[in-house]
Short mmCIF file of C-alpha atoms and ligand atoms in Angstrom, two decimals:
data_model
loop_
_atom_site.label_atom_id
_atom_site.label_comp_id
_atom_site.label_asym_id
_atom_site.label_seq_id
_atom_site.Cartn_x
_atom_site.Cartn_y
_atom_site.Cartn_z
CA UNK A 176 79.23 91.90 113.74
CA UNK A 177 81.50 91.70 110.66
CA UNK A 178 84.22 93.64 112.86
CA UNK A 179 84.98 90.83 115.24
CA UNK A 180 87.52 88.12 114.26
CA UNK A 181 88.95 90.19 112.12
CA UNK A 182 92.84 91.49 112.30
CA UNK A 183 93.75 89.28 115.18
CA UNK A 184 96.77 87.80 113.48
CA UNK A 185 100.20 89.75 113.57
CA UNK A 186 102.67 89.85 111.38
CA UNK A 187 106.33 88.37 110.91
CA UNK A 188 107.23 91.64 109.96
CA UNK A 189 107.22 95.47 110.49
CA UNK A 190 107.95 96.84 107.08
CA UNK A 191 106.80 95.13 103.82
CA UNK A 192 109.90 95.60 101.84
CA UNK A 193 110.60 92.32 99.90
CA UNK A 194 108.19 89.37 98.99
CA UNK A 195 110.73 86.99 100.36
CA UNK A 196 109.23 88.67 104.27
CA UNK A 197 105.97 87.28 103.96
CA UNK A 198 105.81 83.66 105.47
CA UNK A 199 102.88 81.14 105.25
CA UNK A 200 101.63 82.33 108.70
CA UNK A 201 101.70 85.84 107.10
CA UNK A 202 100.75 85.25 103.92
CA UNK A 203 97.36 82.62 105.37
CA UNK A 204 96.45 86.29 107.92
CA UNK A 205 96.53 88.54 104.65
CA UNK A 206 94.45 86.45 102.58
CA UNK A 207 92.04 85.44 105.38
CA UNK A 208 91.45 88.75 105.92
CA UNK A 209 91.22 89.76 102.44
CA UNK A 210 88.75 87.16 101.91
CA UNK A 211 86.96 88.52 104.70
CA UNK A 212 86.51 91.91 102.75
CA UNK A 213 86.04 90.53 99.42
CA UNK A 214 83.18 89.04 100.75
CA UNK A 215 81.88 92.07 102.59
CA UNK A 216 82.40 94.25 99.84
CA UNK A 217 80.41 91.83 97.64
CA UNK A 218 77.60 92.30 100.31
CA UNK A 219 77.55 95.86 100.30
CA UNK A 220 79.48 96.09 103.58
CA UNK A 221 82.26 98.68 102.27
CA UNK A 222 83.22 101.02 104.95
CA UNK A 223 85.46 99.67 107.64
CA UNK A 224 86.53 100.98 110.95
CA UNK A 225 90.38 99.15 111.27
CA UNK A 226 92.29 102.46 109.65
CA UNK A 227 89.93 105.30 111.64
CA UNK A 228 92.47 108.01 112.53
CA UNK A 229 95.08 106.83 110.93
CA UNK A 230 97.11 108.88 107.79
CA UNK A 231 98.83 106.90 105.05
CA UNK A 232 101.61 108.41 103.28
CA UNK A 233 101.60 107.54 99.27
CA UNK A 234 104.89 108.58 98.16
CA UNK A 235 104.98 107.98 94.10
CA UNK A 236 107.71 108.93 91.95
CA UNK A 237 107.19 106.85 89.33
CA UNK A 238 103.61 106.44 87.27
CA UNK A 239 101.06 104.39 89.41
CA UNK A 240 97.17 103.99 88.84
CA UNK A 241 96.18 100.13 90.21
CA UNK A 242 98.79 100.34 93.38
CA UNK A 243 98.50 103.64 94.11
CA UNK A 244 94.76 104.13 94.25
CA UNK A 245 94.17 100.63 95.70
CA UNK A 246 96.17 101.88 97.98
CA UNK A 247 94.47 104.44 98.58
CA UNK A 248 91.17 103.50 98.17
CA UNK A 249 91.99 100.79 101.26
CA UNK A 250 93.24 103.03 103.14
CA UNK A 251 89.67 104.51 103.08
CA UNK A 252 87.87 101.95 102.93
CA UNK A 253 89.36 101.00 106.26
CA UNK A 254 88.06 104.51 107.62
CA UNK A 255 91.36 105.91 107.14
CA UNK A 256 92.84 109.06 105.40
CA UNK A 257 95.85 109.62 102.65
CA UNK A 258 98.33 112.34 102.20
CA UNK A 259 100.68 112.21 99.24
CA UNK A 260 102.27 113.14 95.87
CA UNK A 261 101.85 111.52 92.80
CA UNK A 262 104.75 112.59 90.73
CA UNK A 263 106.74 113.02 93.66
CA UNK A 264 107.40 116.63 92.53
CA UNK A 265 106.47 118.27 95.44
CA UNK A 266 108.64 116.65 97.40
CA UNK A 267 111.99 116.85 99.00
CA UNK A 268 113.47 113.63 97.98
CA UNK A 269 113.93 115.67 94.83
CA UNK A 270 115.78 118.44 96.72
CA UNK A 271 118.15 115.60 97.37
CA UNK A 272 116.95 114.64 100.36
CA UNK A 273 117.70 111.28 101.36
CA UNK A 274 115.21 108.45 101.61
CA UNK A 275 116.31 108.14 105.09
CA UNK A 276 115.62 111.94 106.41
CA UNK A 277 112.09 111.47 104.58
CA UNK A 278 111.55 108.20 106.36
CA UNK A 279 111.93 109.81 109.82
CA UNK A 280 110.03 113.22 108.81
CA UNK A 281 106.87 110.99 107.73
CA UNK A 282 106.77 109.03 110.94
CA UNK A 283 105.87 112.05 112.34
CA UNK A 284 103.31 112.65 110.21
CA UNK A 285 101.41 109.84 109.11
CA UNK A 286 101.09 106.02 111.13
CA UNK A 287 101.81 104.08 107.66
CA UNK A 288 103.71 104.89 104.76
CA UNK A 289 104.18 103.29 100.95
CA UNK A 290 106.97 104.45 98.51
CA UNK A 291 107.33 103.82 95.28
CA UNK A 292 110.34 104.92 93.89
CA UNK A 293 112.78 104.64 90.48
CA UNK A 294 116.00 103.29 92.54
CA UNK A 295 116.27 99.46 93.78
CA UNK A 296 116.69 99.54 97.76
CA UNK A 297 115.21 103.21 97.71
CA UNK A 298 111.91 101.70 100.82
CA UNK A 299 114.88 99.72 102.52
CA UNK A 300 116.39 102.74 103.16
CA UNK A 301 113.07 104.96 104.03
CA UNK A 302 112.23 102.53 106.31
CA UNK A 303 116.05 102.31 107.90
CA UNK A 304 114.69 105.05 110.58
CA UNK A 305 111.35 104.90 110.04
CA UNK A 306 109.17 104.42 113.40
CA UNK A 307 105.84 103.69 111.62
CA UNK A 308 105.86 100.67 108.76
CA UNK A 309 106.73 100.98 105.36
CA UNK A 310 105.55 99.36 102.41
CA UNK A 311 107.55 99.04 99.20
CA UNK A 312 105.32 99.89 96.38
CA UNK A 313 107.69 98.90 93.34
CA UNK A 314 111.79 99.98 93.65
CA UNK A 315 113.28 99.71 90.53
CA UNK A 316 113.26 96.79 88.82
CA UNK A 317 113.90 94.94 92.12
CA UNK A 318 110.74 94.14 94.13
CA UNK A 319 106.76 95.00 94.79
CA UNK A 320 105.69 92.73 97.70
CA UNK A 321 102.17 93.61 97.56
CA UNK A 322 101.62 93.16 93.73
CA UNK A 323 103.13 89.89 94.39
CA UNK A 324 100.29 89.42 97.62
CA UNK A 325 97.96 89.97 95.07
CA UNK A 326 99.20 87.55 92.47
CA UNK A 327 99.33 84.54 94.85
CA UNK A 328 96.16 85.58 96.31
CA UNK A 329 94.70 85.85 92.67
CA UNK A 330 96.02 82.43 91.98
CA UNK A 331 94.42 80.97 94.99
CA UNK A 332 90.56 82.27 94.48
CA UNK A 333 91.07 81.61 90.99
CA UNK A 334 92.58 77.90 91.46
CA UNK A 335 91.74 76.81 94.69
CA UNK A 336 95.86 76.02 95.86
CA UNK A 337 98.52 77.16 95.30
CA UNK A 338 100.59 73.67 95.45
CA UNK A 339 101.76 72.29 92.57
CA UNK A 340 100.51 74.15 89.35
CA UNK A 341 102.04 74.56 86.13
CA UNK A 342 102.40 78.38 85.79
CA UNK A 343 103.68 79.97 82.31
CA UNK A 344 105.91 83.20 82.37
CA UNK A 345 105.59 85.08 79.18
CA UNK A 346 107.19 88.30 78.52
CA UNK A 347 109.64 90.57 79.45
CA UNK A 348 111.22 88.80 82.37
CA UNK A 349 113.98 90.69 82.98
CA UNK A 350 113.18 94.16 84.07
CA UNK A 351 109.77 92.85 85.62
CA UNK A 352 110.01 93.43 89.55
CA UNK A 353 106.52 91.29 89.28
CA UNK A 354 107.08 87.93 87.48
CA UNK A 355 110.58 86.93 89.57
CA UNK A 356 109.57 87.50 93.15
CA UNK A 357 106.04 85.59 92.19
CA UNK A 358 108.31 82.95 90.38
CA UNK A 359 110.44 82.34 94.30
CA UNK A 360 107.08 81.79 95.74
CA UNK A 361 105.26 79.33 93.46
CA UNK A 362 108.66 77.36 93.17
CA UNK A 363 108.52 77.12 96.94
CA UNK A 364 105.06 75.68 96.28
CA UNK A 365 106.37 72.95 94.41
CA UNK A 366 104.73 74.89 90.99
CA UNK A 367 106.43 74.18 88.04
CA UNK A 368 107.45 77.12 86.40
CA UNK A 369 107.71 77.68 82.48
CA UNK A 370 109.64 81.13 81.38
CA UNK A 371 109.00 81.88 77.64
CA UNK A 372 110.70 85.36 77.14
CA UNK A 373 111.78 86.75 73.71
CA UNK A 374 115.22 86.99 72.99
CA UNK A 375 116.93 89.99 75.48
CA UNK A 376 114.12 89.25 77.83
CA UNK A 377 114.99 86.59 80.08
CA UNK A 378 115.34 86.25 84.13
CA UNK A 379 118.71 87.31 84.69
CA UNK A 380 120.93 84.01 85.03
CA UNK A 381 122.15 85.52 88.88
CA UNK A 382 118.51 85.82 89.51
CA UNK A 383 117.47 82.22 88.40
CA UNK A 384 120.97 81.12 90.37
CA UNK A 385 119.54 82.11 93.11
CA UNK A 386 116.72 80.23 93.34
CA UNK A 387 116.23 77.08 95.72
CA UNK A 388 117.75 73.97 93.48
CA UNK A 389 114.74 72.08 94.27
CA UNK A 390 112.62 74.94 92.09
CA UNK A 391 111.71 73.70 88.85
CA UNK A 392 111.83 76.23 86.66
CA UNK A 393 112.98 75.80 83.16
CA UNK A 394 113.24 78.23 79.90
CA UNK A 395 111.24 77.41 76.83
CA UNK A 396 111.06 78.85 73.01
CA UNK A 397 107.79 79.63 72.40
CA UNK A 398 103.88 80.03 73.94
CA UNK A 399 102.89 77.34 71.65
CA UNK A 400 104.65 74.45 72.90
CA UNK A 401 103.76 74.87 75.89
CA UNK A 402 100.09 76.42 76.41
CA UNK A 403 98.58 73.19 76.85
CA UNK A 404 100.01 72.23 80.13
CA UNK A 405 99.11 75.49 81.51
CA UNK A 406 97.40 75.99 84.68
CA UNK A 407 98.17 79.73 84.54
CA UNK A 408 99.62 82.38 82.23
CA UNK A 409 101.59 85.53 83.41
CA UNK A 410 101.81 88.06 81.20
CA UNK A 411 104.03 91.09 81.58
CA UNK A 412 104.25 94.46 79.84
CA UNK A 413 107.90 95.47 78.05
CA UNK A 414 109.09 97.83 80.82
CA UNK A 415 110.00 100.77 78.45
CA UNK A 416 111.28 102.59 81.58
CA UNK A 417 114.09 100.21 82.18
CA UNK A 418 115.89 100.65 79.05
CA UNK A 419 118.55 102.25 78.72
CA UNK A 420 118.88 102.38 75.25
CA UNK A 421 115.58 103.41 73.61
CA UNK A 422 116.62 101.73 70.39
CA UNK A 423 116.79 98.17 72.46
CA UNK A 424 113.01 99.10 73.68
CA UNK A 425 111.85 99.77 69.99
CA UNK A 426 113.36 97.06 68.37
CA UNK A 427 111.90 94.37 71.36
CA UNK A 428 108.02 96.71 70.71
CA UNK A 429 105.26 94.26 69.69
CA UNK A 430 107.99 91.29 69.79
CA UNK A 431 105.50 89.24 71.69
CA UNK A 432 101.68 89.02 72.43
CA UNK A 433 98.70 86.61 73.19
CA UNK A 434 96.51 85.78 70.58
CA UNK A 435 93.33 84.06 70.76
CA UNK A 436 94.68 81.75 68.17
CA UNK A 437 97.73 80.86 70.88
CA UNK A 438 95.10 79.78 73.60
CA UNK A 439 92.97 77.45 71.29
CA UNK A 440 95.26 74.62 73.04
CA UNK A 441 95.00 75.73 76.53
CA UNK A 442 92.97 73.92 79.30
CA UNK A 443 89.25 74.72 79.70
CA UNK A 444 90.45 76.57 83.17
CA UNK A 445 93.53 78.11 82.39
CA UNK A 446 93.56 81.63 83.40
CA UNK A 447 95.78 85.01 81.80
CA UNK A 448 97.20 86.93 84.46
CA UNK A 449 98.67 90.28 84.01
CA UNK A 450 99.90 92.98 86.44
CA UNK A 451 98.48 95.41 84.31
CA UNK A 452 98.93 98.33 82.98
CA UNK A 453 99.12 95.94 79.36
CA UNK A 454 99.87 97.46 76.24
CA UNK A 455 100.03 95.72 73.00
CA UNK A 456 100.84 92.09 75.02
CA UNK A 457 97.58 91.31 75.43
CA UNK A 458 94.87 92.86 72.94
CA UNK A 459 91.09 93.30 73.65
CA UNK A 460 89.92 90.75 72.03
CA UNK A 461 91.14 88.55 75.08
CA UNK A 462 89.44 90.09 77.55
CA UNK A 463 85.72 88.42 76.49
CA UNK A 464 87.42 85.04 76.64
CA UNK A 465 87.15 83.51 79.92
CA UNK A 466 90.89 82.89 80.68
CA UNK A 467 90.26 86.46 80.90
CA UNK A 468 91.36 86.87 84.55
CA UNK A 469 93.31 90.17 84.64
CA UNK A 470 90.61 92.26 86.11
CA UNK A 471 89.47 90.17 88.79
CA UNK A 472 93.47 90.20 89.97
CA UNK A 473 93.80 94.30 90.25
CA UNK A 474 90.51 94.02 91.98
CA UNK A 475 91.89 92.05 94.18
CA UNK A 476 94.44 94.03 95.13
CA UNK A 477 92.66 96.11 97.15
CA UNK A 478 91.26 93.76 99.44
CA UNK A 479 94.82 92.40 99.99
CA UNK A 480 96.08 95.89 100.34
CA UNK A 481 93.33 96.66 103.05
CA UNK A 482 94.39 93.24 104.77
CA UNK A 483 97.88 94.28 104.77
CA UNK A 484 97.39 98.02 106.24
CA UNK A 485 94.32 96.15 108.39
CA UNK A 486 97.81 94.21 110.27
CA UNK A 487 100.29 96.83 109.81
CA UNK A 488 98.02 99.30 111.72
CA UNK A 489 97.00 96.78 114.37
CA UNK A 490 100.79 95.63 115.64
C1 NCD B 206 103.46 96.67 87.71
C2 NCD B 206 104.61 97.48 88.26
O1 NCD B 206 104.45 98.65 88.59
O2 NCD B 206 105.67 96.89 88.34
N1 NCD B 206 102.24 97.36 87.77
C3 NCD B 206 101.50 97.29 88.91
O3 NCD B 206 101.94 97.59 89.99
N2 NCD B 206 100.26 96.79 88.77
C4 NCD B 206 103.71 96.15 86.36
C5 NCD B 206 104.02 97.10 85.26
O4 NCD B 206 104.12 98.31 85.46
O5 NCD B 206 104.17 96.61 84.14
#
């Protein structure tokens, strides 16, 4: 029974490259659907037939745990198989090949692929010949569309809308390739946005520029001032990888972190967010508080992630 109604919604687009693709149409399919197997799972219900005979490609060249084995792991759960590296060592991309010549090999090979990949643009370019979609799992510093997916629909279970909340950034902003792309798309909600990075960590100026001049987003000093209007808190990691000076990285190092103290202001219902992996940005002793939410979002992830290959696979 629970296979009818499902997947009958297509897409806006082919490849899932940049957040800025997925429209309301799209993004109300996804998390329809990814309701739809949230729920199953919850019931037991865990195998699914939408994937059978199908191969996903997982091309990582950069660390991965949460997007790679959600991915993964949907791609199964769907009935499904994966082929792929993890370090991208075994690959010819290191050989020099370019992205493009792999992008045409795979679509021989598999129905569905998902790179992630060091160099901003590097899934554009895969996907430039590519005859079977391509998802961009994280390029660079640049973008992750379906870590984004999961944010919003993280921030939807957890809140009910997505219209209108008061959503603090907190972190390093500028090498995320998480917190801008979900900052575009709750300013398009008509969220007001909050950005409290340390010093050195900010949303680059061009990025910010670029924003729609009805957003409101504005910068602020410090968590304090601000945790009590808080609907929702983003956390990010420092992204070690992005520096290129390792002395910058060490001298920025435990420069910022949540506190239980620091949330004794917030609302009853506001909720920590993190992409995860964390490191010293958010320490255990959160996690039993129930603003606690991180979890729950890279669970999440793979019912998005199974929605998203569910209408990839189908168009
Ligand atoms: C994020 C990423 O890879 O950008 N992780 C993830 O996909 N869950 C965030 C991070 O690595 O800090």
């Amino acid at each position: 029974v629970h296979t009818e109604k499902k997947a009958e919604r297509v897409l806006s687009f082919r490849h899932l490259l940049d957040a800025r693709q997925l429209l309301p149409a799209d993004m109300d399919a996804l998390f329809d659907l990814a309701a739809f197997f949230q729920r199953a799972h919850a019931e037991g219900r865990r195998a699914h037939d939408e994937a059978r005979g199908r191969i996903l490609a997982a091309l990582f060249y950069e660390p991965s745990t949460r997007t790679r084995f959600s991915f993964e792991a949907a791609m199964y759960r769907l009935g499904g198989q994966v082929i792929g590296t993890e370090s991208g060592d075994g690959s010819s991309l290191r050989k020099g090949e370019t992205p493009e010549d792999t992008g045409i090999v795979l679509s021989g090979y598999a129905d569905v692929v998902a790179i992630r990949h060091p160099e901003e643009g590097s899934a554009a370019r895969l996907a430039r010949h590519a005859s079977v979609p391509v998802v961009n799992a994280g390029d660079g510093g640049n973008e992750h569309p379906t870590q984004t997916l999961t944010d919003l629909y993280h921030l939807l279970k957890e809140k009910g809308t997505l219209q209108g909340l008061t959503v603090g950034f907190y972190g390093d902003l500028r090498y995320s390739r998480t917190a801008f792309p979900l900052i575009r798309h709750l300013a398009g909600f008509g969220c007001e946005i909050v950005l409290i990075a340390p010093e050195g960590l900010d949303v680059p100026d061009e990025r910010l520029a670029s924003l729609d001049p009805s957003a409101c987003v504005r910068r602020a000093a410090s968590l304090g001032q601000e945790i009590a209007r808080l609907d929702a808190l983003y956390v990010t990691r420092l992204q070690k990888e992005r520096f290129d000076d390792p002395r910058a990285y060490e001298r920025l190092q435990g420069s910022y972190a949540v506190t239980p103290t620091s949330l004794e202001k917030a609302k009853a219902d506001m909720i920590v967010m993190h992409p995860l992996p964390r490191t010293s940005e958010i320490p255990v002793a959160i996690d039993v508080l129930p603003a606690a939410s991180y979890f729950r979002q890279a669970q999440r992830g793979l019912f998005v992630r199974m929605a998203l290959l569910a209408l990839l696979l189908k168009a």
